[in-house]
Every structure is written in structure tokens, then in C-alpha cells.
XYZ file of C-alpha atoms in Angstrom:
262
model
C 70.013 -200.571 237.402
C 69.161 -201.677 233.883
C 70.963 -200.333 230.859
C 69.313 -198.748 227.881
C 68.765 -201.337 225.106
C 71.796 -201.507 222.894
C 74.014 -199.679 225.386
C 76.286 -202.692 225.827
C 76.714 -203.070 222.084
C 77.448 -199.361 221.717
C 80.049 -199.552 224.477
C 81.756 -202.459 222.765
C 81.613 -200.710 219.412
C 83.119 -197.496 220.771
C 85.899 -199.194 222.723
C 89.265 -198.393 221.245
C 88.107 -195.429 219.180
C 89.952 -192.126 219.079
C 89.312 -189.292 221.498
C 89.800 -185.690 220.533
C 90.879 -183.071 223.029
C 89.107 -184.884 225.852
C 85.800 -185.332 224.015
C 83.674 -188.469 224.052
C 84.790 -191.284 221.743
C 83.464 -190.950 218.231
C 81.442 -193.715 216.588
C 82.935 -195.705 213.744
C 83.231 -193.173 210.942
C 82.902 -194.195 207.280
C 85.693 -193.070 204.993
C 83.312 -190.805 203.088
C 82.535 -188.781 206.198
C 86.204 -188.595 207.126
C 87.010 -187.262 203.670
C 84.153 -184.770 203.873
C 85.348 -183.455 207.229
C 88.939 -183.314 205.971
C 87.802 -181.304 202.932
C 85.844 -178.774 204.995
C 88.586 -178.491 207.610
C 91.325 -177.947 205.033
C 89.126 -175.472 203.156
C 88.596 -173.397 206.305
C 92.285 -173.448 207.194
C 93.373 -172.500 203.673
C 90.719 -169.788 203.368
C 91.815 -168.215 206.654
C 95.559 -168.379 206.029
C 95.461 -167.219 202.410
C 92.888 -164.472 202.980
C 94.855 -162.983 205.878
C 97.898 -162.634 203.616
C 95.813 -161.117 200.826
C 94.111 -158.599 203.115
C 97.497 -157.666 204.561
C 98.714 -156.848 201.045
C 95.520 -155.129 199.943
C 95.426 -152.812 202.970
C 99.177 -152.267 203.280
C 100.327 -153.953 206.451
C 97.005 -153.677 208.330
C 97.025 -157.314 209.369
C 100.739 -157.324 210.262
C 102.794 -160.476 210.639
C 101.299 -161.101 214.075
C 97.776 -160.818 212.696
C 98.460 -163.223 209.836
C 100.077 -165.703 212.205
C 97.230 -165.437 214.712
C 94.592 -165.874 212.003
C 96.149 -169.087 210.710
C 96.876 -170.408 214.198
C 93.327 -169.778 215.377
C 91.946 -171.413 212.238
C 94.069 -174.513 212.880
C 92.891 -174.636 216.485
C 89.164 -174.391 215.748
C 89.346 -176.845 212.848
C 91.090 -179.444 215.029
C 88.401 -178.956 217.664
C 85.600 -179.168 215.109
C 86.731 -182.025 212.856
C 89.450 -183.916 214.709
C 87.012 -186.509 216.069
C 85.731 -187.202 212.551
C 88.705 -187.144 210.189
C 91.667 -186.749 212.521
C 92.155 -183.196 211.171
C 95.378 -183.793 209.264
C 94.845 -180.763 206.976
C 98.330 -181.235 205.575
C 99.866 -183.909 203.300
C 103.047 -183.819 205.372
C 101.054 -184.772 208.484
C 99.195 -187.546 206.651
C 102.393 -189.038 205.239
C 104.153 -188.823 208.605
C 101.358 -190.618 210.442
C 101.287 -193.289 207.766
C 105.059 -193.719 208.093
C 104.625 -194.184 211.857
C 101.840 -196.739 211.237
C 99.213 -194.532 212.878
C 97.310 -194.136 209.619
C 96.656 -196.643 206.803
C 98.704 -196.069 203.647
C 95.709 -197.037 201.515
C 93.907 -193.879 202.671
C 96.868 -191.548 202.095
C 96.109 -190.773 198.402
C 92.456 -190.048 199.242
C 93.374 -187.673 202.080
C 96.064 -185.871 200.095
C 93.801 -185.542 197.073
C 91.095 -184.078 199.303
C 93.526 -181.602 200.852
C 94.774 -180.485 197.428
C 91.247 -179.977 196.079
C 90.220 -178.024 199.190
C 93.231 -175.733 198.842
C 92.529 -175.093 195.151
C 88.874 -174.330 195.903
C 89.822 -171.852 198.645
C 92.430 -170.187 196.430
C 90.093 -169.724 193.462
C 87.297 -168.460 195.707
C 89.637 -165.852 197.167
C 90.962 -164.979 193.731
C 87.420 -164.173 192.658
C 86.740 -162.081 195.746
C 90.026 -160.186 195.981
C 91.297 -159.997 192.394
C 93.798 -158.473 191.554
C 95.295 -158.859 195.043
C 95.677 -162.640 194.899
C 99.469 -162.421 194.850
C 99.395 -161.706 198.573
C 98.409 -165.309 199.209
C 101.313 -166.881 197.327
C 104.242 -168.140 199.390
C 107.614 -167.498 197.745
C 111.060 -167.184 199.335
C 112.364 -163.688 199.941
C 115.939 -165.001 200.197
C 117.932 -167.885 198.763
C 116.887 -171.484 198.212
C 118.997 -172.834 201.052
C 117.535 -170.441 203.614
C 113.959 -171.109 202.475
C 114.434 -174.881 202.471
C 116.037 -174.853 205.912
C 113.302 -172.672 207.421
C 110.451 -174.715 205.962
C 112.147 -177.914 207.100
C 112.624 -176.600 210.644
C 109.139 -175.177 211.155
C 107.575 -178.356 209.726
C 109.779 -180.355 212.099
C 108.518 -178.283 215.045
C 104.890 -178.628 213.971
C 105.031 -182.397 213.540
C 107.022 -182.883 216.735
C 104.192 -181.197 218.661
C 101.416 -182.928 216.698
C 102.989 -186.333 217.285
C 103.229 -185.605 221.013
C 99.606 -184.590 221.491
C 98.203 -187.176 219.076
C 100.149 -190.339 219.904
C 101.495 -190.027 223.452
C 98.918 -190.987 226.089
C 100.718 -188.866 228.689
C 100.477 -185.639 226.687
C 97.666 -183.295 227.679
C 95.105 -184.324 225.091
C 92.579 -181.699 226.189
C 94.988 -179.007 225.019
C 95.867 -180.636 221.703
C 94.057 -178.078 219.544
C 95.559 -175.161 221.466
C 99.044 -176.657 221.197
C 98.722 -177.155 217.439
C 97.275 -173.687 216.831
C 99.965 -172.050 218.954
C 102.675 -173.963 217.110
C 101.327 -172.820 213.736
C 101.311 -169.221 214.956
C 104.837 -169.530 216.355
C 106.162 -170.982 213.107
C 104.654 -168.212 210.992
C 106.196 -165.608 213.294
C 109.555 -167.334 212.796
C 109.500 -167.888 209.049
C 106.749 -165.647 207.707
C 108.952 -162.798 206.440
C 111.368 -165.208 204.726
C 109.135 -167.945 203.283
C 105.533 -167.103 204.151
C 105.566 -169.805 206.831
C 103.842 -172.461 204.733
C 104.807 -175.749 206.478
C 102.103 -177.326 204.319
C 102.457 -178.254 200.628
C 98.819 -177.470 199.865
C 99.084 -174.047 201.507
C 101.466 -173.196 198.684
C 100.016 -175.325 195.892
C 96.485 -173.868 195.832
C 97.506 -170.209 195.452
C 100.254 -171.206 192.995
C 97.704 -172.869 190.711
C 95.226 -169.998 191.066
C 97.819 -167.383 190.091
C 100.081 -169.442 187.806
C 103.036 -168.520 190.010
C 105.147 -171.642 190.606
C 108.348 -169.859 191.629
C 110.467 -172.160 193.819
C 107.452 -174.336 194.532
C 109.677 -177.399 194.940
C 110.903 -175.973 198.246
C 107.358 -176.006 199.638
C 106.569 -179.463 198.311
C 109.666 -181.217 199.619
C 110.900 -179.418 202.754
C 107.647 -179.688 204.783
C 107.348 -183.418 204.122
C 110.961 -184.109 205.081
C 110.687 -181.859 208.126
C 107.453 -183.486 209.271
C 108.858 -186.988 208.865
C 111.887 -185.964 210.908
C 109.775 -184.341 213.633
C 107.528 -187.379 213.954
C 110.502 -189.721 213.991
C 112.439 -187.745 216.584
C 109.491 -187.508 218.977
C 108.903 -191.238 218.618
C 112.570 -191.838 219.432
C 112.669 -189.639 222.557
C 109.205 -190.539 223.880
C 109.244 -192.256 227.249
C 108.346 -195.946 227.130
C 104.956 -196.786 228.578
C 104.605 -199.084 231.552
C 102.737 -202.332 230.942
C 99.743 -201.288 233.022
C 99.621 -197.888 231.409
C 99.789 -199.420 227.938
C 96.942 -201.819 228.706
C 94.830 -199.113 230.282
C 95.300 -196.464 227.635
C 96.048 -198.279 224.416
C 92.347 -198.338 223.648
C 92.032 -194.550 223.671
C 94.459 -193.129 221.109
C 94.190 -189.452 220.340
C 93.170 -187.403 217.368
C 94.886 -186.647 214.022
C 95.461 -190.253 212.958
C 92.112 -191.745 211.962
């Protein structure tokens, strides 16, 4: 049976490209498209997470902690499904830096990705400020307790998030088809754990955008440093405990790495 013209070349071109949640391999994606997808994905995630907190404040407690956590977790899940095959769906400077540290992502693209994530967060924050003013303060993450407690919680939940992300994105034996669900569920879990104490940020740009929009930089250093350190630790620990791959398994699967690390 003859092949469609160009099919062989397409097969060769696609070999070794990332898969996302069991989808077909993506074509070679130019950096511009990756950045565009990363911008839209981060914008959606920030808009969902910040708006849920604002609505919860504006209509006293109507969203509840569970609602806010579910909103952000669902947003993370659908964004990973929608953009993971294009940009890797980092959505978080801590994730980008961690993948670069593990050599799953080129360092030369780190500033571009982080800059895109920051701009997307600022755009979402100012859009929500215009729509919900004067209730924007509901979207700002600030500690309700001491520095040590806030730092520890943000470190731990970022550790958990990156531990899971590293598993589903870099380990060929993890259930790749459930990657988006695993990430979304982890985000929801972390917000349920730390939401009342820190807002459950686990993402520097989740805090930075609303802080710039409102001019409220209270304890912002906690949210800029703890998530990055926690994510680096989570990625490193999973890499350390991951089972070694057999030679045949490595040869058979090395050409199909997962999402999040384009």
C-alpha cells in the first residue's frame, strides 16, 4: 500500500517530538507560537484563579475555599490539555526554571517564557481590576500568619506541585494520559492546604500580577522565592527517587517525552 506523498518525511520530522496527555505528536513548533500559547494559557489560569478570589470577597464567602481551589485546579487542567502540546504549558516561572535546571528545557528560552508569564499575569490582573473595582484586593495573596509559616507552606505546596509535574512530564512510566488531571488535582489540593494561610499561590506570577495592579507588595518576597525553591526541590527529589529505565525501555520511549518541557 502506497503512502501519501510526504508521509515519510512527516514521520521523520515528528519522531522524537513531545506528546501531551496521550495526544498525537505535535509538529515542530516555532518559538513565537510557543510563547503565544504560553501567554494565552497563563492568562486563562491567572484570570480564573484571581477572579475566583475576587468574587469570593465581593459576595462574602459564596465561592468558598473549595470553590476557589476547584476553579484554579480546573483552569490548570484545561490549559494543560489545550496548550501543553504547543508550549509545554509551564504557566509558572518556578516550573520553567526547574525544567531548565533538570536540562529538560533550554536556558536560553527561560527569560522569554518568564517574561511572557509575567505579562500575562499583569494583563489578567488589570483586566479584573477594571471589571471588579474596588474589590481587587480579593485577588492579592498575602500571608495571614507569620513569615516563617507562609514561607514553609509555599515551599511545601510548590514542592508537591513540581514533584507531580516532574513525574507526569518526564517519567515514561507515569500515566501520561492523566497528566492534566493530575496537575489540576494537585493545584486544587495545594490551595485547600494553604489557601487560608497564604492564598495558595505556588506561582510567583500569581502573586506578582495582582500586587502590581493594586500596589500591594506586602511580603511579596515570600511568593517570589519560596515557590522557586520548593519547585526546584520537588523536581530534584523526584529525579532522585525515579526508577532507572531499562535499556530497551529507554530506547523505545526516549523519543516520546511528555509535555511541559518544550
